[in-house]
Amino acid sequence: MSHKQRVVVIGNGMVGHKFLEQLVEDSAGFAELEVTVLAEEPRAAYDRVYLSAYFSGKTAEDLSLVKGNFFADSGVFLHLNTKAVAIDRELKQVTVASGEVVAYDKLVLATGSFPFVPPLPGKDREHCLVYRTIEDLEAIQAGAAVSKVGVVVGGGLLGLEAAKALRDLGLETHVVEFAPRLMAVQVDDGGGRVLRRKIEALGVHVHTGKNTQEIVDGKSARHAMNFADGSSLETDLILFSAGIRPRDELARQCGLVMGERGAIVINDQCQTSDPDIYAIGECALWSGRIYGLVAPGYQMAQVAADHIMGKTESAFRGADMSTKLKLMGIDVASIGDAHAATPGSLAYTYVDEAAEIYKKLVVSADKTKLLGAILIGEAEAYGTLLQLMLNEMTLPANPESFILPESAGGAPALGADALPDTAQICSCNSVSKGMICSTIAAGTCDLGELKALTKAGTSCGGCTALVGQILKSELAKQGIEVKKDLCEHFAYSRQELFHLIKVEKITTFDELLEKHGTGEGCDICKPTTASILASTWNEYILKPSHAGLQDTNDYFLGNLQKDGTYSVVPRMPAGEVTPDGLIAVGSVAKKYGLYTKITGGQRVDLFGARVEQLPLIWEELIAAGFETGHAYGKSLRTVKSCVGSTWCRYGVGDSVGLAVRLENRYKGLRSPHKIKFGVSGCTRECAEAQSKDIGVIATERGWNLYVCGNGGMRPRHAELFASDLDEATLVQYIDRVLMFYVRTADRLQRTSVWRENLEGGLDYLKQVVIENSLGLADELEKDMQAVADTYQCEWKTTVETPELRARFNSFINAADVPDDNIVFVEERGQIRPATPAEKAVDRIATVSL
Amino acid sequence: MSAAKEMNMEHAVAVCTSDKVQAGVGVAALVNGKQVAIFRLRDGSLHGVSNFDPFSQANVLSRGITGSLQGRAVVASPVYKQHFDLLTGACLEDESVTIATFAVIERDGEVLVIVD
Ligand code: SRM
Ligand SMILES: Cc1cc2nc3c(=O)[nH]c(=O)nc-3n(C[C@H](O)[C@H](O)[C@H](O)COP(=O)(O)OP(=O)(O)OC[C@H]3O[C@@H](n4cnc5c(N)ncnc54)[C@H](O)[C@@H]3O)c2cc1C
Ligand code: SF4
Ligand code: FES
């Protein structure tokens, strides 16, 4: 019997790992293979693209690319700490550093590249480092701890990313670049100038046109770097980021065909000059090019996997090197022929030095085709421009509109319809518009399903919006209106249900279901209805007719934690709390053995309460003068404040006082999603109000109101809505904005996303709220006043009503018996939930009453 | 009373009075050391499933929201929102997962869980 085909992969980096995933994907083909991976690093594949996140607290596990028990489940043998040192193509075997040999039928080289360090005298001195692996980052972290100044050699993409890392580690940071500008490969002189100004504004010193000659002992710092022009720079730490070199030593040793300047030559099937050996990722050279980006590597991984499994039609045909990234918070994008190298090409540039925006378009001589672009400071047009170039689409008569600001008549984004079927929508997974359309034509009308079937949007997520647009427009063509139905029980959107409930004065879910729905309801329509009923009639949310509609957080008036316990957050308006209040919170926490933490919302969270403890805990907190903090509700969370003019020498307004009043006005307002406010006492903005749904900043003449900001998953700055308001007008506007949001937003839509989807944008919102264009202003204010007038502390009502308290019994037939699966262990002097392994071993009981 | 019924009664554990189990609001019961989540649907029917959520490894299913999905009566886990069929215990999102189910009956104004 013939043995299974033995596939050996050298390197478990990003591309090598993608290759494994592609193999496993085809379960029939994979069953015929025996796969072994030789990996030099001490850990399995991790996300190098997000490597810098390691400095902002991501762990090696967070960065891991290994999904679940990938290796155990698939049976792929992974050998860590195992460097391949030689390939014998005659015997078809690989020798590893320990001397062992591994036989192969097919060999895949995915060895990536190493950082290039210029051969300077002194380059091996202490704390002269590179930036490629987690070990490198550990070395940088250790080096930074004993350094004051850091220099990055190389002002390319990676160098600037490394500079940000050094700055974040608290070092005085310099970038030294040989070329006359930063990011010389991607941007031109004009772009480089704007970029430099922006980076310097972030406190990073930039030195261009500097040729380092040697590194020697410094006087004020560990090293001194001497440059060709006679100048020098003193520093404690040096980070080389001067480009990458393919790791092609194995290929060279076994005689594979190499490129003139290194890298392993491959054909369209990713085979090297030996058809049983493949090379993929950064070590490979295709058609004279090395691709130093992950997306082309992923495409090679797919092609090589296909080819090994006999799918011979798959081919690598090159990849686009356009890039868009956020560097130190600055949008930078480069597309195609950014330097206008094409003969006869013409360029348009738009520069706004005040706003530090630089944009350039390169078009063909006849102005009909886009050849390239550079966007700095604002890159929203990236998606549109990239598609225009990749698909060689005909440009409109005035191409400059793509880079002009909206106020000057800038062009709207390109509609999905305009794209040809060949347009590559998802570059991570090579999905074309045609593939997406045919999946829709085959009957998919749901975005989630579409993503699962085509894989578009499942890696970096950058293309999801476009995939959604295509879905919408294709369905519209089929005559299917994109369903905004809440769920299978209601053929209405949230807005429509809101309207029905209000107009028909519906007060219970049962009534709504009977009149307008079908079936039993579900975990989507029940909480949504509960929220609308609360926004409209504001009854006690645990009234028998409402209780079963609530998500567990609202049902138990606490946040469910991973182990089935709940957290307790008393309201501390504006983050203000008396010493006695703090002592009372502390005493309760101590008595019930709860874990305590200061939250990001300027208050205290007590974790680890079992259901049956909740009423007892709240009884004591209420006695001490606290109210529920609604940390569990889709409702107002906190109004964050800074100390303001009462104490701060710069304050021009009493931010704490206003924040307390705002928190008390809007507490208890149930809304489509949670709402957060911030109030700062002056323009220094210590309360970060511009990242909140509602932000207020004191001015010399009153208050500036900002709306629809967001932190969280996709941060968005709030926009200035009105200036220098007195408090009465401020409250009036907030009433109107929030009630309009409550009425018209989708389920679980924060104000930021609501605002982005609002036709007419901020101007429209201003018309509705300030100019009262819909004549709704009075009604909105009245509705808000009604909610404020009917406020009750849900916990107070609950603890005072015996039959309500009975809901918190742990078991219906054993009221006070604790759940024995809730187990805590001690960490840093407090409790935390035990891990499953710990639960199996020793059980440390909670403080039980 | 027939022999078979007597057998059943021996394995039926009374947990509470009927009024304690309201439509759409689950409760947890401790039956011979096992945690059972009991639900009543809008049609009055009673259902029992294990209270243990295999995805979060916590005893929380009684706190889930009940409903129907394509005609199947389900409860949604309050933690990661998977749905479990109240009749078969099957997880709708992951075919490989099924939780235990328990027959729950009502007699003389009391709710009883049948254990075997
Ligand atoms: C406790 C706290 C973290 C902490 O220890 O500091 C926290 C904890 C949780 N956050 Fe948060 N967030 C907390 C402040 C924040 C902040 C900071 C802030 O409010 O200034 C943010 C970013 C600001 C923002 O929302 O714009 C934040 C953005 C999120 C998001 C992302 C929201 C978004 O629109 O992108 C979620 C997920 C969601 O709501 O869908 C989330 C969800 C959660 C949940 C509820 C997740 C869950 O369902 O279990 C966490 C459990 C809360 C609990 O009490 O058990 N949390 N969360 C903070 C509670 C503040 C408070 O006093 O109420
Ligand atoms: C900080 C940083 C930021 C980046 N940002 C981006 C970005 O924003 N966008 C983008 O597209 N790309 C980015 N890149 C580039 C991207 O990470 C690479 O293109 C990608 O990792 C290449 O994958 P690879 O598998 O070819 O190489 P690698 O991921 O380097 O993997 C190669 C692996 O092979 C191992 N190996 C080598 N030789 C041997 C041997 N002889 N025996 C055993 N194992 C061996 C190595 O130890 C390594 O683990 C970034 C890179 C870095 C370092
Ligand atoms: S925002 Fe202004 S008033 Fe508030 S603490 Fe900062 S400097 Fe002081
Ligand atoms: S482009 Fe990255 S997921 Fe589609």
mmCIF file of N, CA and C in Angstrom, chain A residues 679-712:
data_model
loop_
_atom_site.group_PDB
_atom_site.id
_atom_site.type_symbol
_atom_site.label_atom_id
_atom_site.label_comp_id
_atom_site.label_asym_id
_atom_site.label_seq_id
_atom_site.Cartn_x
_atom_site.Cartn_y
_atom_site.Cartn_z
ATOM 1 N N VAL A 679 -17.915 65.426 30.358
ATOM 2 C CA VAL A 679 -17.939 66.883 30.498
ATOM 3 C C VAL A 679 -16.556 67.355 30.942
ATOM 4 N N SER A 680 -15.924 68.215 30.161
ATOM 5 C CA SER A 680 -14.613 68.745 30.519
ATOM 6 C C SER A 680 -14.720 70.230 30.858
ATOM 7 N N GLY A 681 -13.863 70.659 31.788
ATOM 8 C CA GLY A 681 -13.908 72.027 32.276
ATOM 9 C C GLY A 681 -13.178 73.023 31.405
ATOM 10 N N CYS A 682 -12.413 72.539 30.439
ATOM 11 C CA CYS A 682 -11.788 73.452 29.495
ATOM 12 C C CYS A 682 -11.301 72.658 28.313
ATOM 13 N N THR A 683 -10.716 73.345 27.381
ATOM 14 C CA THR A 683 -10.323 72.725 26.121
ATOM 15 C C THR A 683 -9.227 71.650 26.259
ATOM 16 N N ARG A 684 -8.582 71.575 27.441
ATOM 17 C CA ARG A 684 -7.589 70.510 27.608
ATOM 18 C C ARG A 684 -8.243 69.135 27.600
ATOM 19 N N GLU A 685 -9.548 69.121 27.876
ATOM 20 C CA GLU A 685 -10.354 67.924 27.632
ATOM 21 C C GLU A 685 -9.932 66.695 28.449
ATOM 22 N N CYS A 686 -9.711 66.890 29.725
ATOM 23 C CA CYS A 686 -9.297 65.753 30.560
ATOM 24 C C CYS A 686 -10.384 64.696 30.700
ATOM 25 N N ALA A 687 -11.620 65.032 30.425
ATOM 26 C CA ALA A 687 -12.688 64.032 30.550
ATOM 27 C C ALA A 687 -12.924 63.278 29.239
ATOM 28 N N GLU A 688 -12.134 63.549 28.230
ATOM 29 C CA GLU A 688 -12.257 62.850 26.947
ATOM 30 C C GLU A 688 -13.678 62.907 26.399
ATOM 31 N N ALA A 689 -14.308 64.058 26.529
ATOM 32 C CA ALA A 689 -15.708 64.200 26.132
ATOM 33 C C ALA A 689 -15.909 63.944 24.642
ATOM 34 N N GLN A 690 -14.859 64.218 23.848
ATOM 35 C CA GLN A 690 -15.020 64.041 22.406
ATOM 36 C C GLN A 690 -15.013 62.584 21.970
ATOM 37 N N SER A 691 -14.881 61.652 22.932
ATOM 38 C CA SER A 691 -15.004 60.239 22.557
ATOM 39 C C SER A 691 -16.326 59.673 23.044
ATOM 40 N N LYS A 692 -17.224 60.535 23.459
ATOM 41 C CA LYS A 692 -18.487 60.057 24.038
ATOM 42 C C LYS A 692 -19.673 60.314 23.117
ATOM 43 N N ASP A 693 -20.774 59.618 23.404
ATOM 44 C CA ASP A 693 -22.002 59.833 22.635
ATOM 45 C C ASP A 693 -22.417 61.298 22.746
ATOM 46 N N ILE A 694 -22.338 61.828 23.951
ATOM 47 C CA ILE A 694 -22.592 63.244 24.174
ATOM 48 C C ILE A 694 -21.378 63.812 24.905
ATOM 49 N N GLY A 695 -20.761 64.828 24.320
ATOM 50 C CA GLY A 695 -19.601 65.435 24.956
ATOM 51 C C GLY A 695 -19.849 66.922 25.174
ATOM 52 N N VAL A 696 -19.427 67.416 26.322
ATOM 53 C CA VAL A 696 -19.635 68.830 26.611
ATOM 54 C C VAL A 696 -18.303 69.414 27.089
ATOM 55 N N ILE A 697 -17.918 70.538 26.536
ATOM 56 C CA ILE A 697 -16.661 71.165 26.935
ATOM 57 C C ILE A 697 -16.932 72.636 27.276
ATOM 58 N N ALA A 698 -16.438 73.058 28.422
ATOM 59 C CA ALA A 698 -16.672 74.436 28.863
ATOM 60 C C ALA A 698 -15.880 75.414 28.007
ATOM 61 N N THR A 699 -16.493 76.556 27.709
ATOM 62 C CA THR A 699 -15.782 77.635 27.031
ATOM 63 C C THR A 699 -15.917 78.871 27.914
ATOM 64 N N GLU A 700 -15.240 79.953 27.525
ATOM 65 C CA GLU A 700 -15.340 81.194 28.289
ATOM 66 C C GLU A 700 -16.793 81.693 28.316
ATOM 67 N N ARG A 701 -17.555 81.299 27.263
ATOM 68 C CA ARG A 701 -18.905 81.844 27.129
ATOM 69 C C ARG A 701 -20.013 80.827 27.378
ATOM 70 N N GLY A 702 -19.703 79.619 27.780
ATOM 71 C CA GLY A 702 -20.761 78.632 28.036
ATOM 72 C C GLY A 702 -20.255 77.218 27.794
ATOM 73 N N TRP A 703 -21.009 76.469 27.010
ATOM 74 C CA TRP A 703 -20.653 75.068 26.788
ATOM 75 C C TRP A 703 -20.691 74.738 25.306
ATOM 76 N N ASN A 704 -19.679 73.995 24.826
ATOM 77 C CA ASN A 704 -19.726 73.452 23.472
ATOM 78 C C ASN A 704 -20.288 72.042 23.549
ATOM 79 N N LEU A 705 -21.199 71.726 22.633
ATOM 80 C CA LEU A 705 -21.811 70.401 22.626
ATOM 81 C C LEU A 705 -21.265 69.586 21.452
ATOM 82 N N TYR A 706 -20.770 68.395 21.756
ATOM 83 C CA TYR A 706 -20.290 67.464 20.736
ATOM 84 C C TYR A 706 -21.210 66.244 20.751
ATOM 85 N N VAL A 707 -21.457 65.657 19.584
ATOM 86 C CA VAL A 707 -22.361 64.499 19.567
ATOM 87 C C VAL A 707 -21.791 63.330 18.763
ATOM 88 N N CYS A 708 -22.251 62.150 19.141
ATOM 89 C CA CYS A 708 -22.037 60.908 18.388
ATOM 90 C C CYS A 708 -20.576 60.459 18.322
ATOM 91 N N GLY A 709 -19.849 60.588 19.405
ATOM 92 C CA GLY A 709 -18.505 60.027 19.499
ATOM 93 C C GLY A 709 -18.588 58.613 20.037
ATOM 94 N N ASN A 710 -17.489 57.884 19.931
ATOM 95 C CA ASN A 710 -17.463 56.506 20.398
ATOM 96 C C ASN A 710 -16.032 56.111 20.731
ATOM 97 N N GLY A 711 -15.857 55.376 21.815
ATOM 98 C CA GLY A 711 -14.572 54.722 22.075
ATOM 99 C C GLY A 711 -14.727 53.328 21.513
ATOM 100 N N GLY A 712 -14.371 52.342 22.300
ATOM 101 C CA GLY A 712 -14.723 50.968 21.965
ATOM 102 C C GLY A 712 -14.114 50.429 20.693
#
